């Protein structure tokens, strides 16, 4: 795998040139110690390298071979976008993101591996940039190689990634918009998290989209931080648990899984400089929930 850029600025060291383009120091050190090559104008270079104005420079890395401990699944994935660097999928509710003790063979990671194998991809390790709880539906961004992963997790590119969620919660949420700042921790060995003084900093923004009488509110949410179960914990803390969320006491009369959907995702592609925007339509169970709530409100 070769990645190069043209230097349109003043002459600069190879290290500065690569870090400016989002390559991490960790990867630069790996290449320097033999795991790949630095290239300038198509030629491999070693030692102290200066990239002159007009030069084309970058890196060559060996392909990431398949992790034999990760099973390959033939089950389909809903691909919304794919290029040489990125894969955006619409994950259904009920599908775990990564293998764990209870499921080693049919998670999103397993299905993505099967997809990459079928298309004869050069790199066969997927890197989840975003991940969702098993029973949350919606958009997941996956880097198709470690360079893409690194470039979207270092400054300043990391701050260009934005996600919004739609959720349906018990009660009438007021005020109509706000920011929830409440640290989240894990008080026991249970998977359940709670707001607690000793927890990690957690910030969620929300906007009320519509209300169904005073019984249910549809809200849009954006995460400033990314703690486990953050949206679920913060809304429960406000006294408005997600419908269907058994773990956090949500009402399960109308839906049997948490009514939470990762609906939009945007980021600045560090390879092309383009702003990429994606939207996942509501799955059938959430469409049915909205219709039922509308009918009950209008009855």
PDB file of C-alpha atoms in Angstrom:
ATOM      1  CA  UNK A   1       0.000   0.000   0.000  1.00  0.00           C
ATOM      2  CA  UNK A   2       1.442   3.351  -1.090  1.00  0.00           C
ATOM      3  CA  UNK A   3       0.213   6.765   0.045  1.00  0.00           C
ATOM      4  CA  UNK A   4       1.781   9.954  -1.325  1.00  0.00           C
ATOM      5  CA  UNK A   5       1.159  13.690  -1.466  1.00  0.00           C
ATOM      6  CA  UNK A   6       2.785  16.564  -3.339  1.00  0.00           C
ATOM      7  CA  UNK A   7       4.577  19.216  -1.325  1.00  0.00           C
ATOM      8  CA  UNK A   8       3.233  22.599  -2.411  1.00  0.00           C
ATOM      9  CA  UNK A   9       4.828  24.480   0.473  1.00  0.00           C
ATOM     10  CA  UNK A  10       8.410  25.255   1.516  1.00  0.00           C
ATOM     11  CA  UNK A  11      11.010  22.449   1.852  1.00  0.00           C
ATOM     12  CA  UNK A  12      10.412  20.448   5.016  1.00  0.00           C
ATOM     13  CA  UNK A  13      11.709  17.343   6.796  1.00  0.00           C
ATOM     14  CA  UNK A  14      10.012  14.051   5.989  1.00  0.00           C
ATOM     15  CA  UNK A  15       8.841  13.727   9.600  1.00  0.00           C
ATOM     16  CA  UNK A  16       7.186  17.153   9.565  1.00  0.00           C
ATOM     17  CA  UNK A  17       5.726  16.515   6.098  1.00  0.00           C
ATOM     18  CA  UNK A  18       4.104  13.237   7.157  1.00  0.00           C
ATOM     19  CA  UNK A  19       2.788  14.485  10.489  1.00  0.00           C
ATOM     20  CA  UNK A  20       1.256  17.481   8.702  1.00  0.00           C
ATOM     21  CA  UNK A  21      -0.700  15.000   6.580  1.00  0.00           C
ATOM     22  CA  UNK A  22      -1.948  13.074   9.595  1.00  0.00           C
ATOM     23  CA  UNK A  23       0.586  10.226   9.817  1.00  0.00           C
ATOM     24  CA  UNK A  24       1.244   9.459  13.477  1.00  0.00           C
ATOM     25  CA  UNK A  25       4.709   9.508  15.026  1.00  0.00           C
ATOM     26  CA  UNK A  26       4.151   5.896  16.069  1.00  0.00           C
ATOM     27  CA  UNK A  27       3.742   4.814  12.442  1.00  0.00           C
ATOM     28  CA  UNK A  28       6.683   6.950  11.321  1.00  0.00           C
ATOM     29  CA  UNK A  29       8.871   5.205  13.915  1.00  0.00           C
ATOM     30  CA  UNK A  30       7.643   1.790  12.741  1.00  0.00           C
ATOM     31  CA  UNK A  31       8.587   2.617   9.149  1.00  0.00           C
ATOM     32  CA  UNK A  32      11.984   3.955  10.240  1.00  0.00           C
ATOM     33  CA  UNK A  33      12.702   0.650  11.964  1.00  0.00           C
ATOM     34  CA  UNK A  34      11.868  -1.460   8.942  1.00  0.00           C
ATOM     35  CA  UNK A  35       8.087  -1.849   8.719  1.00  0.00           C
ATOM     36  CA  UNK A  36       7.723  -0.084   5.378  1.00  0.00           C
ATOM     37  CA  UNK A  37       9.529   2.591   3.355  1.00  0.00           C
ATOM     38  CA  UNK A  38       9.682   6.346   2.917  1.00  0.00           C
ATOM     39  CA  UNK A  39       9.452   7.403  -0.723  1.00  0.00           C
ATOM     40  CA  UNK A  40      10.263  10.659  -2.501  1.00  0.00           C
ATOM     41  CA  UNK A  41       9.393  11.020  -6.203  1.00  0.00           C
ATOM     42  CA  UNK A  42       8.893   7.262  -6.384  1.00  0.00           C
ATOM     43  CA  UNK A  43      12.257   6.308  -4.877  1.00  0.00           C
ATOM     44  CA  UNK A  44      12.771   4.701  -1.474  1.00  0.00           C
ATOM     45  CA  UNK A  45      14.782   6.926   0.872  1.00  0.00           C
ATOM     46  CA  UNK A  46      16.478   6.479   4.233  1.00  0.00           C
ATOM     47  CA  UNK A  47      18.313   8.692   6.703  1.00  0.00           C
ATOM     48  CA  UNK A  48      17.615  12.411   7.025  1.00  0.00           C
ATOM     49  CA  UNK A  49      15.093  13.243   4.281  1.00  0.00           C
ATOM     50  CA  UNK A  50      14.088  16.711   3.085  1.00  0.00           C
ATOM     51  CA  UNK A  51      10.974  17.028   0.934  1.00  0.00           C
ATOM     52  CA  UNK A  52      11.516  19.883  -1.522  1.00  0.00           C
ATOM     53  CA  UNK A  53       8.818  22.101  -2.995  1.00  0.00           C
ATOM     54  CA  UNK A  54       7.144  20.160  -5.805  1.00  0.00           C
ATOM     55  CA  UNK A  55       8.305  16.756  -4.573  1.00  0.00           C
ATOM     56  CA  UNK A  56       5.859  13.892  -4.244  1.00  0.00           C
ATOM     57  CA  UNK A  57       6.518  12.041  -1.009  1.00  0.00           C
ATOM     58  CA  UNK A  58       4.879   9.514   1.272  1.00  0.00           C
ATOM     59  CA  UNK A  59       5.085   5.977   2.587  1.00  0.00           C
ATOM     60  CA  UNK A  60       4.831   2.382   1.444  1.00  0.00           C
ATOM     61  CA  UNK A  61       3.471  -0.139   3.946  1.00  0.00           C
ATOM     62  CA  UNK A  62       2.984  -3.897   3.761  1.00  0.00           C
ATOM     63  CA  UNK A  63      -0.613  -5.072   3.572  1.00  0.00           C
ATOM     64  CA  UNK A  64      -2.355  -5.976   6.824  1.00  0.00           C
ATOM     65  CA  UNK A  65      -2.992  -9.697   6.619  1.00  0.00           C
ATOM     66  CA  UNK A  66      -6.064 -11.316   8.106  1.00  0.00           C
ATOM     67  CA  UNK A  67      -6.163 -11.932  11.840  1.00  0.00           C
ATOM     68  CA  UNK A  68      -6.624 -15.696  11.985  1.00  0.00           C
ATOM     69  CA  UNK A  69      -8.231 -15.425  15.431  1.00  0.00           C
ATOM     70  CA  UNK A  70     -11.142 -13.462  13.909  1.00  0.00           C
ATOM     71  CA  UNK A  71     -13.680 -15.626  12.099  1.00  0.00           C
ATOM     72  CA  UNK A  72     -14.997 -14.584   8.705  1.00  0.00           C
ATOM     73  CA  UNK A  73     -18.794 -14.370   8.423  1.00  0.00           C
ATOM     74  CA  UNK A  74     -20.737 -14.691   5.158  1.00  0.00           C
ATOM     75  CA  UNK A  75     -23.674 -12.744   6.539  1.00  0.00           C
ATOM     76  CA  UNK A  76     -24.380  -9.523   4.588  1.00  0.00           C
ATOM     77  CA  UNK A  77     -23.672  -5.937   5.604  1.00  0.00           C
ATOM     78  CA  UNK A  78     -25.572  -2.853   4.457  1.00  0.00           C
ATOM     79  CA  UNK A  79     -22.814  -0.809   2.767  1.00  0.00           C
ATOM     80  CA  UNK A  80     -23.689   2.858   2.301  1.00  0.00           C
ATOM     81  CA  UNK A  81     -20.255   3.955   1.055  1.00  0.00           C
ATOM     82  CA  UNK A  82     -16.919   2.350   0.248  1.00  0.00           C
ATOM     83  CA  UNK A  83     -13.614   3.435  -1.259  1.00  0.00           C
ATOM     84  CA  UNK A  84      -9.993   2.359  -0.833  1.00  0.00           C
ATOM     85  CA  UNK A  85      -9.833   3.836   2.674  1.00  0.00           C
ATOM     86  CA  UNK A  86     -13.311   3.867   4.227  1.00  0.00           C
ATOM     87  CA  UNK A  87     -16.355   1.700   4.702  1.00  0.00           C
ATOM     88  CA  UNK A  88     -19.622   3.137   6.029  1.00  0.00           C
ATOM     89  CA  UNK A  89     -22.280   0.611   7.001  1.00  0.00           C
ATOM     90  CA  UNK A  90     -25.788   0.761   8.398  1.00  0.00           C
ATOM     91  CA  UNK A  91     -25.714  -1.633  11.355  1.00  0.00           C
ATOM     92  CA  UNK A  92     -28.982  -3.337  12.300  1.00  0.00           C
ATOM     93  CA  UNK A  93     -30.145  -3.559  15.890  1.00  0.00           C
ATOM     94  CA  UNK A  94     -29.252  -6.904  17.451  1.00  0.00           C
ATOM     95  CA  UNK A  95     -25.799  -7.142  15.853  1.00  0.00           C
ATOM     96  CA  UNK A  96     -22.806  -6.834  18.195  1.00  0.00           C
ATOM     97  CA  UNK A  97     -19.997  -4.591  16.921  1.00  0.00           C
ATOM     98  CA  UNK A  98     -16.934  -6.606  17.962  1.00  0.00           C
ATOM     99  CA  UNK A  99     -16.304 -10.239  18.974  1.00  0.00           C
ATOM    100  CA  UNK A 100     -16.597 -11.013  22.671  1.00  0.00           C
ATOM    101  CA  UNK A 101     -17.040 -13.978  25.006  1.00  0.00           C
ATOM    102  CA  UNK A 102     -20.683 -14.501  23.991  1.00  0.00           C
ATOM    103  CA  UNK A 103     -20.193 -14.107  20.235  1.00  0.00           C
ATOM    104  CA  UNK A 104     -16.982 -14.837  18.350  1.00  0.00           C
ATOM    105  CA  UNK A 105     -18.298 -15.606  14.881  1.00  0.00           C
ATOM    106  CA  UNK A 106     -21.073 -13.252  13.740  1.00  0.00           C
ATOM    107  CA  UNK A 107     -20.433  -9.657  14.797  1.00  0.00           C
ATOM    108  CA  UNK A 108     -20.027  -6.606  12.594  1.00  0.00           C
ATOM    109  CA  UNK A 109     -16.256  -7.147  12.583  1.00  0.00           C
ATOM    110  CA  UNK A 110     -16.735 -10.746  11.425  1.00  0.00           C
ATOM    111  CA  UNK A 111     -19.108  -9.650   8.655  1.00  0.00           C
ATOM    112  CA  UNK A 112     -16.759  -6.887   7.503  1.00  0.00           C
ATOM    113  CA  UNK A 113     -13.910  -9.387   7.320  1.00  0.00           C
ATOM    114  CA  UNK A 114     -16.065 -11.635   5.147  1.00  0.00           C
ATOM    115  CA  UNK A 115     -16.892  -8.648   2.926  1.00  0.00           C
ATOM    116  CA  UNK A 116     -13.205  -7.746   2.523  1.00  0.00           C
ATOM    117  CA  UNK A 117     -12.264 -11.342   1.738  1.00  0.00           C
ATOM    118  CA  UNK A 118     -14.993 -11.582  -0.911  1.00  0.00           C
ATOM    119  CA  UNK A 119     -13.841  -8.422  -2.660  1.00  0.00           C
ATOM    120  CA  UNK A 120     -10.184  -9.501  -2.597  1.00  0.00           C
ATOM    121  CA  UNK A 121      -9.078  -6.523  -0.503  1.00  0.00           C
ATOM    122  CA  UNK A 122      -5.369  -5.895   0.019  1.00  0.00           C
ATOM    123  CA  UNK A 123      -5.835  -5.187   3.732  1.00  0.00           C
ATOM    124  CA  UNK A 124      -7.958  -7.640   5.692  1.00  0.00           C
ATOM    125  CA  UNK A 125      -8.108  -6.003   9.132  1.00  0.00           C
ATOM    126  CA  UNK A 126     -10.988  -3.663   9.818  1.00  0.00           C
ATOM    127  CA  UNK A 127     -10.609  -0.740  12.217  1.00  0.00           C
ATOM    128  CA  UNK A 128     -13.883   0.516  13.699  1.00  0.00           C
ATOM    129  CA  UNK A 129     -13.686   4.287  14.082  1.00  0.00           C
ATOM    130  CA  UNK A 130     -17.148   4.402  15.630  1.00  0.00           C
ATOM    131  CA  UNK A 131     -19.048   1.556  17.235  1.00  0.00           C
ATOM    132  CA  UNK A 132     -22.559   1.041  18.518  1.00  0.00           C
ATOM    133  CA  UNK A 133     -24.151  -1.010  21.275  1.00  0.00           C
ATOM    134  CA  UNK A 134     -25.682  -4.283  20.078  1.00  0.00           C
ATOM    135  CA  UNK A 135     -29.257  -2.988  20.149  1.00  0.00           C
ATOM    136  CA  UNK A 136     -28.518   0.448  18.674  1.00  0.00           C
ATOM    137  CA  UNK A 137     -28.997   0.744  14.918  1.00  0.00           C
ATOM    138  CA  UNK A 138     -27.361   3.056  12.419  1.00  0.00           C
ATOM    139  CA  UNK A 139     -24.113   4.348  10.970  1.00  0.00           C
ATOM    140  CA  UNK A 140     -20.698   2.873  11.681  1.00  0.00           C
ATOM    141  CA  UNK A 141     -17.493   4.232  10.119  1.00  0.00           C
ATOM    142  CA  UNK A 142     -14.715   1.705   9.469  1.00  0.00           C
ATOM    143  CA  UNK A 143     -11.147   2.407   8.366  1.00  0.00           C
ATOM    144  CA  UNK A 144      -9.934  -0.208   5.875  1.00  0.00           C
ATOM    145  CA  UNK A 145      -6.285   0.081   6.940  1.00  0.00           C
ATOM    146  CA  UNK A 146      -4.271   1.387   9.883  1.00  0.00           C
ATOM    147  CA  UNK A 147      -3.124   4.543   8.103  1.00  0.00           C
ATOM    148  CA  UNK A 148      -6.736   5.650   7.641  1.00  0.00           C
ATOM    149  CA  UNK A 149      -7.455   4.786  11.268  1.00  0.00           C
ATOM    150  CA  UNK A 150      -4.517   6.852  12.477  1.00  0.00           C
ATOM    151  CA  UNK A 151      -5.297   9.812  10.249  1.00  0.00           C
ATOM    152  CA  UNK A 152      -8.842  10.101  11.573  1.00  0.00           C
ATOM    153  CA  UNK A 153      -7.873   9.808  15.231  1.00  0.00           C
ATOM    154  CA  UNK A 154      -5.084  12.414  15.429  1.00  0.00           C
ATOM    155  CA  UNK A 155      -5.419  16.196  15.586  1.00  0.00           C
ATOM    156  CA  UNK A 156      -6.888  18.131  13.892  1.00  0.00           C
ATOM    157  CA  UNK A 157      -8.828  15.624  11.786  1.00  0.00           C
ATOM    158  CA  UNK A 158     -10.351  13.842  14.779  1.00  0.00           C
ATOM    159  CA  UNK A 159     -12.409  16.918  15.622  1.00  0.00           C
ATOM    160  CA  UNK A 160     -14.029  16.930  12.174  1.00  0.00           C
ATOM    161  CA  UNK A 161     -15.949  13.714  12.948  1.00  0.00           C
ATOM    162  CA  UNK A 162     -19.547  14.429  13.908  1.00  0.00           C
ATOM    163  CA  UNK A 163     -22.386  12.014  14.691  1.00  0.00           C
ATOM    164  CA  UNK A 164     -26.010  12.600  15.583  1.00  0.00           C
ATOM    165  CA  UNK A 165     -28.486  10.143  17.031  1.00  0.00           C
ATOM    166  CA  UNK A 166     -32.264   9.972  17.198  1.00  0.00           C
ATOM    167  CA  UNK A 167     -33.884   8.629  20.356  1.00  0.00           C
ATOM    168  CA  UNK A 168     -37.395   8.165  21.720  1.00  0.00           C
ATOM    169  CA  UNK A 169     -37.671   8.601  25.474  1.00  0.00           C
ATOM    170  CA  UNK A 170     -40.309   8.474  28.169  1.00  0.00           C
ATOM    171  CA  UNK A 171     -41.920  11.743  29.230  1.00  0.00           C
ATOM    172  CA  UNK A 172     -41.751  15.303  27.956  1.00  0.00           C
ATOM    173  CA  UNK A 173     -38.173  16.591  27.784  1.00  0.00           C
ATOM    174  CA  UNK A 174     -37.673  20.224  28.812  1.00  0.00           C
ATOM    175  CA  UNK A 175     -36.098  22.581  27.981  1.00  0.00           C
ATOM    176  CA  UNK A 176     -36.246  22.046  24.192  1.00  0.00           C
ATOM    177  CA  UNK A 177     -32.464  21.933  23.906  1.00  0.00           C
ATOM    178  CA  UNK A 178     -29.613  21.564  26.331  1.00  0.00           C
ATOM    179  CA  UNK A 179     -26.240  20.144  27.247  1.00  0.00           C
ATOM    180  CA  UNK A 180     -25.901  17.315  29.741  1.00  0.00           C
ATOM    181  CA  UNK A 181     -22.624  17.438  31.676  1.00  0.00           C
ATOM    182  CA  UNK A 182     -22.463  14.516  34.084  1.00  0.00           C
ATOM    183  CA  UNK A 183     -19.505  12.144  34.703  1.00  0.00           C
ATOM    184  CA  UNK A 184     -20.150   8.469  34.030  1.00  0.00           C
ATOM    185  CA  UNK A 185     -18.685   5.500  35.871  1.00  0.00           C
ATOM    186  CA  UNK A 186     -19.203   1.787  36.458  1.00  0.00           C
ATOM    187  CA  UNK A 187     -20.054   1.188  40.118  1.00  0.00           C
ATOM    188  CA  UNK A 188     -20.279  -2.611  39.903  1.00  0.00           C
ATOM    189  CA  UNK A 189     -19.308  -5.478  37.608  1.00  0.00           C
ATOM    190  CA  UNK A 190     -22.711  -5.113  35.947  1.00  0.00           C
ATOM    191  CA  UNK A 191     -22.701  -3.737  32.378  1.00  0.00           C
ATOM    192  CA  UNK A 192     -24.830  -0.864  33.696  1.00  0.00           C
ATOM    193  CA  UNK A 193     -23.175   2.555  34.021  1.00  0.00           C
ATOM    194  CA  UNK A 194     -24.251   5.465  36.209  1.00  0.00           C
ATOM    195  CA  UNK A 195     -23.680   9.169  36.689  1.00  0.00           C
ATOM    196  CA  UNK A 196     -21.196   9.407  39.576  1.00  0.00           C
ATOM    197  CA  UNK A 197     -18.774  11.999  40.929  1.00  0.00           C
ATOM    198  CA  UNK A 198     -15.791   9.703  40.411  1.00  0.00           C
ATOM    199  CA  UNK A 199     -16.737   8.884  36.824  1.00  0.00           C
ATOM    200  CA  UNK A 200     -15.193  10.080  33.580  1.00  0.00           C
ATOM    201  CA  UNK A 201     -16.135  13.407  32.037  1.00  0.00           C
ATOM    202  CA  UNK A 202     -19.167  12.996  29.763  1.00  0.00           C
ATOM    203  CA  UNK A 203     -20.999  15.640  27.719  1.00  0.00           C
ATOM    204  CA  UNK A 204     -24.095  15.142  25.540  1.00  0.00           C
ATOM    205  CA  UNK A 205     -26.003  17.791  23.579  1.00  0.00           C
ATOM    206  CA  UNK A 206     -29.680  17.313  22.770  1.00  0.00           C
ATOM    207  CA  UNK A 207     -32.488  18.953  20.790  1.00  0.00           C
ATOM    208  CA  UNK A 208     -36.180  18.050  21.035  1.00  0.00           C
ATOM    209  CA  UNK A 209     -37.465  17.011  17.597  1.00  0.00           C
ATOM    210  CA  UNK A 210     -41.123  16.346  18.450  1.00  0.00           C
ATOM    211  CA  UNK A 211     -43.348  15.323  21.320  1.00  0.00           C
ATOM    212  CA  UNK A 212     -46.133  12.768  21.445  1.00  0.00           C
ATOM    213  CA  UNK A 213     -48.398  14.321  24.047  1.00  0.00           C
ATOM    214  CA  UNK A 214     -46.580  14.312  27.372  1.00  0.00           C
ATOM    215  CA  UNK A 215     -45.800  10.608  27.166  1.00  0.00           C
ATOM    216  CA  UNK A 216     -42.884  10.356  24.707  1.00  0.00           C
ATOM    217  CA  UNK A 217     -40.308  12.764  23.235  1.00  0.00           C
ATOM    218  CA  UNK A 218     -38.190  12.299  20.142  1.00  0.00           C
ATOM    219  CA  UNK A 219     -34.777  13.906  20.623  1.00  0.00           C
ATOM    220  CA  UNK A 220     -31.707  14.415  18.466  1.00  0.00           C
ATOM    221  CA  UNK A 221     -28.399  14.023  20.273  1.00  0.00           C
ATOM    222  CA  UNK A 222     -24.756  14.762  19.656  1.00  0.00           C
ATOM    223  CA  UNK A 223     -21.845  13.377  21.644  1.00  0.00           C
ATOM    224  CA  UNK A 224     -19.028  15.659  22.754  1.00  0.00           C
ATOM    225  CA  UNK A 225     -17.372  12.751  24.566  1.00  0.00           C
ATOM    226  CA  UNK A 226     -17.773   9.036  23.859  1.00  0.00           C
ATOM    227  CA  UNK A 227     -18.329   7.044  27.046  1.00  0.00           C
ATOM    228  CA  UNK A 228     -19.879   3.580  27.108  1.00  0.00           C
ATOM    229  CA  UNK A 229     -23.709   3.838  27.138  1.00  0.00           C
ATOM    230  CA  UNK A 230     -23.365   7.635  27.359  1.00  0.00           C
ATOM    231  CA  UNK A 231     -26.675   8.581  25.764  1.00  0.00           C
ATOM    232  CA  UNK A 232     -28.549   5.879  27.637  1.00  0.00           C
ATOM    233  CA  UNK A 233     -27.058   6.886  30.993  1.00  0.00           C
ATOM    234  CA  UNK A 234     -27.506  10.631  30.518  1.00  0.00           C
ATOM    235  CA  UNK A 235     -31.143  10.380  29.460  1.00  0.00           C
ATOM    236  CA  UNK A 236     -31.908   8.016  32.338  1.00  0.00           C
ATOM    237  CA  UNK A 237     -30.200  10.500  34.675  1.00  0.00           C
ATOM    238  CA  UNK A 238     -32.595  13.198  33.422  1.00  0.00           C
ATOM    239  CA  UNK A 239     -35.541  10.924  34.195  1.00  0.00           C
ATOM    240  CA  UNK A 240     -36.219  10.122  30.534  1.00  0.00           C
ATOM    241  CA  UNK A 241     -34.961   6.583  29.799  1.00  0.00           C
ATOM    242  CA  UNK A 242     -35.002   5.314  26.238  1.00  0.00           C
ATOM    243  CA  UNK A 243     -38.083   3.376  25.261  1.00  0.00           C
ATOM    244  CA  UNK A 244     -37.287  -0.331  25.130  1.00  0.00           C
ATOM    245  CA  UNK A 245     -34.054  -0.046  27.131  1.00  0.00           C
ATOM    246  CA  UNK A 246     -34.384  -2.918  29.570  1.00  0.00           C
ATOM    247  CA  UNK A 247     -30.979  -2.334  31.199  1.00  0.00           C
ATOM    248  CA  UNK A 248     -31.888   1.227  32.182  1.00  0.00           C
ATOM    249  CA  UNK A 249     -35.559   0.728  32.982  1.00  0.00           C
ATOM    250  CA  UNK A 250     -37.067   1.894  29.710  1.00  0.00           C
ATOM    251  CA  UNK A 251     -40.710   1.151  28.900  1.00  0.00           C
ATOM    252  CA  UNK A 252     -40.866  -1.960  26.685  1.00  0.00           C
ATOM    253  CA  UNK A 253     -44.548  -1.885  25.775  1.00  0.00           C
ATOM    254  CA  UNK A 254     -44.012  -0.424  22.283  1.00  0.00           C
ATOM    255  CA  UNK A 255     -40.520  -1.653  21.382  1.00  0.00           C
ATOM    256  CA  UNK A 256     -38.276  -4.384  22.778  1.00  0.00           C
ATOM    257  CA  UNK A 257     -34.879  -2.767  22.139  1.00  0.00           C
ATOM    258  CA  UNK A 258     -33.522   0.667  23.012  1.00  0.00           C
ATOM    259  CA  UNK A 259     -35.066   3.217  20.672  1.00  0.00           C
ATOM    260  CA  UNK A 260     -31.752   4.707  19.579  1.00  0.00           C
ATOM    261  CA  UNK A 261     -30.464   5.192  16.033  1.00  0.00           C
ATOM    262  CA  UNK A 262     -27.165   6.666  14.786  1.00  0.00           C
ATOM    263  CA  UNK A 263     -28.708   8.720  12.015  1.00  0.00           C
ATOM    264  CA  UNK A 264     -25.996  11.007  10.578  1.00  0.00           C
ATOM    265  CA  UNK A 265     -22.223  10.956  10.318  1.00  0.00           C
ATOM    266  CA  UNK A 266     -19.876  13.529   8.763  1.00  0.00           C
ATOM    267  CA  UNK A 267     -16.104  13.834   8.617  1.00  0.00           C
ATOM    268  CA  UNK A 268     -13.383  15.527   6.609  1.00  0.00           C
ATOM    269  CA  UNK A 269     -11.636  12.879   4.527  1.00  0.00           C
ATOM    270  CA  UNK A 270      -7.912  13.375   5.260  1.00  0.00           C
ATOM    271  CA  UNK A 271      -6.960  11.753   1.927  1.00  0.00           C
ATOM    272  CA  UNK A 272      -9.067  13.915  -0.374  1.00  0.00           C
ATOM    273  CA  UNK A 273      -9.862  16.917   1.822  1.00  0.00           C
ATOM    274  CA  UNK A 274     -13.563  16.432   1.012  1.00  0.00           C
ATOM    275  CA  UNK A 275     -16.332  16.669   3.576  1.00  0.00           C
ATOM    276  CA  UNK A 276     -18.194  13.357   3.578  1.00  0.00           C
ATOM    277  CA  UNK A 277     -21.769  13.207   4.852  1.00  0.00           C
ATOM    278  CA  UNK A 278     -23.979  10.171   5.428  1.00  0.00           C
ATOM    279  CA  UNK A 279     -27.489   9.521   6.686  1.00  0.00           C
ATOM    280  CA  UNK A 280     -29.084   6.210   7.642  1.00  0.00           C
ATOM    281  CA  UNK A 281     -32.861   5.883   7.243  1.00  0.00           C
ATOM    282  CA  UNK A 282     -34.894   4.669  10.185  1.00  0.00           C
ATOM    283  CA  UNK A 283     -35.198   0.874  10.327  1.00  0.00           C
ATOM    284  CA  UNK A 284     -38.624  -0.712  10.122  1.00  0.00           C
ATOM    285  CA  UNK A 285     -39.088  -1.133  13.884  1.00  0.00           C
ATOM    286  CA  UNK A 286     -38.455   2.571  14.569  1.00  0.00           C
ATOM    287  CA  UNK A 287     -40.674   3.616  11.672  1.00  0.00           C
ATOM    288  CA  UNK A 288     -43.414   1.456  13.188  1.00  0.00           C
ATOM    289  CA  UNK A 289     -42.781   3.010  16.613  1.00  0.00           C
ATOM    290  CA  UNK A 290     -43.173   6.551  15.235  1.00  0.00           C
ATOM    291  CA  UNK A 291     -46.382   5.564  13.423  1.00  0.00           C
ATOM    292  CA  UNK A 292     -47.819   3.981  16.568  1.00  0.00           C
ATOM    293  CA  UNK A 293     -46.947   7.024  18.665  1.00  0.00           C
ATOM    294  CA  UNK A 294     -48.500   9.328  16.063  1.00  0.00           C
ATOM    295  CA  UNK A 295     -51.692   7.260  15.957  1.00  0.00           C
ATOM    296  CA  UNK A 296     -51.966   7.193  19.767  1.00  0.00           C
ATOM    297  CA  UNK A 297     -51.408  10.946  19.997  1.00  0.00           C
ATOM    298  CA  UNK A 298     -54.044  11.687  17.359  1.00  0.00           C
ATOM    299  CA  UNK A 299     -56.599   9.205  18.661  1.00  0.00           C
TER     300      UNK A 299
END
